[in-house]
PDB file of C-alpha atoms in Angstrom:
ATOM      1  CA  MET A   1     116.046  38.566 143.567  1.00  0.00           C
ATOM      2  CA  THR A   2     113.200  39.458 141.580  1.00  0.00           C
ATOM      3  CA  GLU A   3     111.942  42.643 139.817  1.00  0.00           C
ATOM      4  CA  ARG A   4     109.848  44.243 142.283  1.00  0.00           C
ATOM      5  CA  TYR A   5     110.293  45.924 145.852  1.00  0.00           C
ATOM      6  CA  ASP A   6     108.314  44.653 148.680  1.00  0.00           C
ATOM      7  CA  PHE A   7     108.592  45.725 152.344  1.00  0.00           C
ATOM      8  CA  SER A   8     107.736  43.958 155.712  1.00  0.00           C
ATOM      9  CA  ARG A   9     109.068  43.675 159.137  1.00  0.00           C
ATOM     10  CA  ALA A  10     108.368  41.050 161.946  1.00  0.00           C
ATOM     11  CA  VAL A  11     109.099  40.419 165.505  1.00  0.00           C
ATOM     12  CA  THR A  12     108.323  37.736 167.920  1.00  0.00           C
ATOM     13  CA  ASP A  13     108.383  37.291 171.548  1.00  0.00           C
ATOM     14  CA  GLY A  14     109.091  33.269 171.176  1.00  0.00           C
ATOM     15  CA  LYS A  15     105.385  32.126 171.363  1.00  0.00           C
ATOM     16  CA  TYR A  16     103.763  34.918 169.042  1.00  0.00           C
ATOM     17  CA  ASN A  17     104.813  36.288 165.749  1.00  0.00           C
ATOM     18  CA  TYR A  18     103.777  39.800 164.673  1.00  0.00           C
ATOM     19  CA  ILE A  19     104.227  40.986 161.064  1.00  0.00           C
ATOM     20  CA  ARG A  20     103.615  44.266 159.667  1.00  0.00           C
ATOM     21  CA  TYR A  21     103.191  44.753 155.751  1.00  0.00           C
ATOM     22  CA  PHE A  22     104.187  48.350 154.588  1.00  0.00           C
ATOM     23  CA  MET A  23     103.271  47.402 151.124  1.00  0.00           C
ATOM     24  CA  PRO A  24      99.993  45.256 151.662  1.00  0.00           C
ATOM     25  CA  HIS A  25      98.815  45.690 147.919  1.00  0.00           C
ATOM     26  CA  ARG A  26     101.505  43.482 146.913  1.00  0.00           C
ATOM     27  CA  PRO A  27     100.845  39.698 146.777  1.00  0.00           C
ATOM     28  CA  ARG A  28     102.914  37.427 148.859  1.00  0.00           C
ATOM     29  CA  GLY A  29     104.163  35.678 145.534  1.00  0.00           C
ATOM     30  CA  ARG A  30     106.884  37.761 144.046  1.00  0.00           C
ATOM     31  CA  ASP A  31     106.303  37.293 140.274  1.00  0.00           C
ATOM     32  CA  SER A  32     109.690  36.859 138.511  1.00  0.00           C
ATOM     33  CA  ARG A  33     108.776  35.541 135.187  1.00  0.00           C
ATOM     34  CA  TYR A  34     111.992  33.859 135.253  1.00  0.00           C
ATOM     35  CA  SER A  35     110.756  30.970 137.708  1.00  0.00           C
ATOM     36  CA  TYR A  36     107.319  30.599 135.792  1.00  0.00           C
ATOM     37  CA  GLN A  37     109.537  29.939 132.653  1.00  0.00           C
ATOM     38  CA  VAL A  38     111.852  27.289 133.835  1.00  0.00           C
ATOM     39  CA  GLN A  39     110.032  25.526 136.570  1.00  0.00           C
ATOM     40  CA  ALA A  40     106.880  23.792 135.384  1.00  0.00           C
ATOM     41  CA  ASN A  41     105.495  23.626 139.217  1.00  0.00           C
ATOM     42  CA  TRP A  42     105.154  27.511 139.419  1.00  0.00           C
ATOM     43  CA  ARG A  43     103.194  27.397 136.023  1.00  0.00           C
ATOM     44  CA  ALA A  44     101.078  24.645 137.222  1.00  0.00           C
ATOM     45  CA  TYR A  45     100.206  26.526 140.558  1.00  0.00           C
ATOM     46  CA  GLU A  46      99.418  29.708 138.636  1.00  0.00           C
ATOM     47  CA  ALA A  47      97.218  27.771 136.548  1.00  0.00           C
ATOM     48  CA  ALA A  48      95.448  26.179 139.156  1.00  0.00           C
ATOM     49  CA  TYR A  49      95.062  29.402 140.891  1.00  0.00           C
ATOM     50  CA  GLU A  50      93.698  31.270 137.915  1.00  0.00           C
ATOM     51  CA  ALA A  51      91.373  28.329 137.408  1.00  0.00           C
ATOM     52  CA  GLY A  52      89.778  28.592 140.903  1.00  0.00           C
ATOM     53  CA  ASN A  53      91.376  25.370 141.905  1.00  0.00           C
ATOM     54  CA  THR A  54      93.201  26.438 145.038  1.00  0.00           C
ATOM     55  CA  ASN A  55      91.963  26.651 148.494  1.00  0.00           C
ATOM     56  CA  GLU A  56      91.800  29.806 150.632  1.00  0.00           C
ATOM     57  CA  ILE A  57      95.396  29.073 151.894  1.00  0.00           C
ATOM     58  CA  GLN A  58      96.985  28.345 148.857  1.00  0.00           C
ATOM     59  CA  SER A  59      95.218  31.409 147.053  1.00  0.00           C
ATOM     60  CA  GLN A  60      97.189  33.761 149.577  1.00  0.00           C
ATOM     61  CA  PHE A  61     100.098  33.531 147.637  1.00  0.00           C
ATOM     62  CA  TYR A  62      98.495  35.656 144.867  1.00  0.00           C
ATOM     63  CA  GLN A  63      96.781  37.876 146.777  1.00  0.00           C
ATOM     64  CA  PRO A  64      97.316  41.373 148.622  1.00  0.00           C
ATOM     65  CA  LYS A  65      98.299  41.012 152.127  1.00  0.00           C
ATOM     66  CA  PRO A  66      96.634  42.293 155.235  1.00  0.00           C
ATOM     67  CA  LEU A  67      98.390  45.415 157.065  1.00  0.00           C
ATOM     68  CA  GLU A  68      99.048  43.061 159.911  1.00  0.00           C
ATOM     69  CA  GLN A  69      99.256  39.449 160.792  1.00  0.00           C
ATOM     70  CA  PHE A  70      99.552  37.786 164.520  1.00  0.00           C
ATOM     71  CA  PHE A  71     100.073  34.358 165.136  1.00  0.00           C
ATOM     72  CA  ASP A  72     100.392  31.970 167.955  1.00  0.00           C
ATOM     73  CA  THR A  73     103.361  29.750 166.603  1.00  0.00           C
ATOM     74  CA  GLU A  74     102.768  27.114 169.309  1.00  0.00           C
ATOM     75  CA  ALA A  75      99.077  26.402 168.680  1.00  0.00           C
ATOM     76  CA  ASP A  76      99.483  27.113 164.689  1.00  0.00           C
ATOM     77  CA  PRO A  77     103.138  26.363 163.794  1.00  0.00           C
ATOM     78  CA  TRP A  78     102.317  26.964 159.999  1.00  0.00           C
ATOM     79  CA  GLN A  79     101.077  30.441 160.682  1.00  0.00           C
ATOM     80  CA  VAL A  80      97.731  30.045 158.921  1.00  0.00           C
ATOM     81  CA  ASP A  81      95.203  31.486 161.330  1.00  0.00           C
ATOM     82  CA  ASN A  82      95.616  35.365 161.596  1.00  0.00           C
ATOM     83  CA  LEU A  83      94.672  36.463 165.050  1.00  0.00           C
ATOM     84  CA  VAL A  84      95.378  40.149 164.875  1.00  0.00           C
ATOM     85  CA  GLU A  85      91.415  40.802 164.882  1.00  0.00           C
ATOM     86  CA  GLN A  86      90.641  38.641 167.898  1.00  0.00           C
ATOM     87  CA  PRO A  87      89.784  40.626 170.910  1.00  0.00           C
ATOM     88  CA  ALA A  88      92.006  38.484 173.099  1.00  0.00           C
ATOM     89  CA  SER A  89      94.910  39.271 170.958  1.00  0.00           C
ATOM     90  CA  LYS A  90      94.668  42.978 171.002  1.00  0.00           C
ATOM     91  CA  ALA A  91      97.001  43.759 174.072  1.00  0.00           C
ATOM     92  CA  ARG A  92      99.768  41.237 172.698  1.00  0.00           C
ATOM     93  CA  VAL A  93      99.257  42.747 169.199  1.00  0.00           C
ATOM     94  CA  ARG A  94      99.699  46.325 170.581  1.00  0.00           C
ATOM     95  CA  SER A  95     102.849  45.307 172.639  1.00  0.00           C
ATOM     96  CA  LEU A  96     104.514  43.651 169.774  1.00  0.00           C
ATOM     97  CA  SER A  97     103.654  46.482 167.444  1.00  0.00           C
ATOM     98  CA  LYS A  98     105.295  48.747 169.625  1.00  0.00           C
ATOM     99  CA  GLU A  99     108.355  46.584 170.059  1.00  0.00           C
ATOM    100  CA  LEU A 100     108.510  46.519 166.296  1.00  0.00           C
ATOM    101  CA  ASP A 101     108.604  50.257 166.201  1.00  0.00           C
ATOM    102  CA  ARG A 102     110.992  50.525 168.997  1.00  0.00           C
ATOM    103  CA  TRP A 103     113.636  48.075 167.007  1.00  0.00           C
ATOM    104  CA  ILE A 104     113.000  50.001 163.468  1.00  0.00           C
ATOM    105  CA  LEU A 105     114.309  52.999 165.473  1.00  0.00           C
ATOM    106  CA  GLU A 106     117.052  51.413 167.403  1.00  0.00           C
ATOM    107  CA  THR A 107     118.399  49.816 164.351  1.00  0.00           C
ATOM    108  CA  GLN A 108     117.864  52.877 162.176  1.00  0.00           C
ATOM    109  CA  ASP A 109     116.089  50.772 159.716  1.00  0.00           C
ATOM    110  CA  VAL A 110     116.120  52.665 156.412  1.00  0.00           C
ATOM    111  CA  GLY A 111     114.174  50.023 154.406  1.00  0.00           C
ATOM    112  CA  LEU A 112     111.248  52.637 153.697  1.00  0.00           C
ATOM    113  CA  ILE A 113     113.669  55.123 152.082  1.00  0.00           C
ATOM    114  CA  PRO A 114     114.241  54.693 148.237  1.00  0.00           C
ATOM    115  CA  GLU A 115     117.957  53.604 147.915  1.00  0.00           C
ATOM    116  CA  LEU A 116     118.658  56.733 145.305  1.00  0.00           C
ATOM    117  CA  ASP A 117     117.643  59.144 147.963  1.00  0.00           C
ATOM    118  CA  TRP A 118     120.257  57.918 150.424  1.00  0.00           C
ATOM    119  CA  ALA A 119     122.894  56.452 148.194  1.00  0.00           C
ATOM    120  CA  ILE A 120     123.021  59.494 145.913  1.00  0.00           C
ATOM    121  CA  PRO A 121     121.882  62.423 147.795  1.00  0.00           C
ATOM    122  CA  SER A 122     120.583  65.145 145.597  1.00  0.00           C
ATOM    123  CA  ALA A 123     118.256  68.283 145.613  1.00  0.00           C
ATOM    124  CA  SER A 124     115.348  66.078 145.253  1.00  0.00           C
ATOM    125  CA  SER A 125     116.322  64.158 148.288  1.00  0.00           C
ATOM    126  CA  MET A 126     114.272  64.735 151.388  1.00  0.00           C
ATOM    127  CA  MET A 127     117.225  63.899 153.651  1.00  0.00           C
ATOM    128  CA  PRO A 128     120.663  62.298 153.051  1.00  0.00           C
ATOM    129  CA  LEU A 129     121.117  59.237 154.932  1.00  0.00           C
ATOM    130  CA  PRO A 130     123.907  60.495 157.329  1.00  0.00           C
ATOM    131  CA  TYR A 131     121.414  63.115 158.759  1.00  0.00           C
ATOM    132  CA  PHE A 132     118.823  60.708 159.170  1.00  0.00           C
ATOM    133  CA  LEU A 133     120.976  58.187 161.083  1.00  0.00           C
ATOM    134  CA  SER A 134     122.292  60.991 162.983  1.00  0.00           C
ATOM    135  CA  GLY A 135     118.993  62.096 164.391  1.00  0.00           C
ATOM    136  CA  GLU A 136     119.983  65.763 163.704  1.00  0.00           C
ATOM    137  CA  ARG A 137     117.332  68.145 162.508  1.00  0.00           C
ATOM    138  CA  TRP A 138     117.644  68.586 158.705  1.00  0.00           C
ATOM    139  CA  VAL A 139     116.544  71.695 157.060  1.00  0.00           C
ATOM    140  CA  GLU A 140     116.818  72.081 153.485  1.00  0.00           C
ATOM    141  CA  ASP A 141     117.840  75.598 152.520  1.00  0.00           C
ATOM    142  CA  GLY A 142     118.714  75.238 148.776  1.00  0.00           C
ATOM    143  CA  LYS A 143     121.691  73.296 149.250  1.00  0.00           C
TER     144      LYS A 143
END
């Protein structure tokens, strides 16, 4: 879709949405120069941001993300107010975070493993994908 890699995962219980960003240093807006070259609205949006003419919510598109976000989707359907730091949210955030961890393990999500490390196992690979997915202990002994 674009020229750069990003990685995030989310889970919901129907009312709350928990999002974890594994690359929070990347802005939300995925810069593919093609879109800026062919669509005048993208260029106008970028120019407005650079001139300081966007509000806090609009500016988020170009800014790094937090590590986590937590939204009450009933009270905030547009998911604008991040409640992750609110004391009243801590237990629910912890619960959904654990559920996300469980889901990542259950589905054997390999999103954090660079594709070349599992698509083409080599001496530089930490672990070939079949071993990762099997749960077997992998000991590299020069092979």
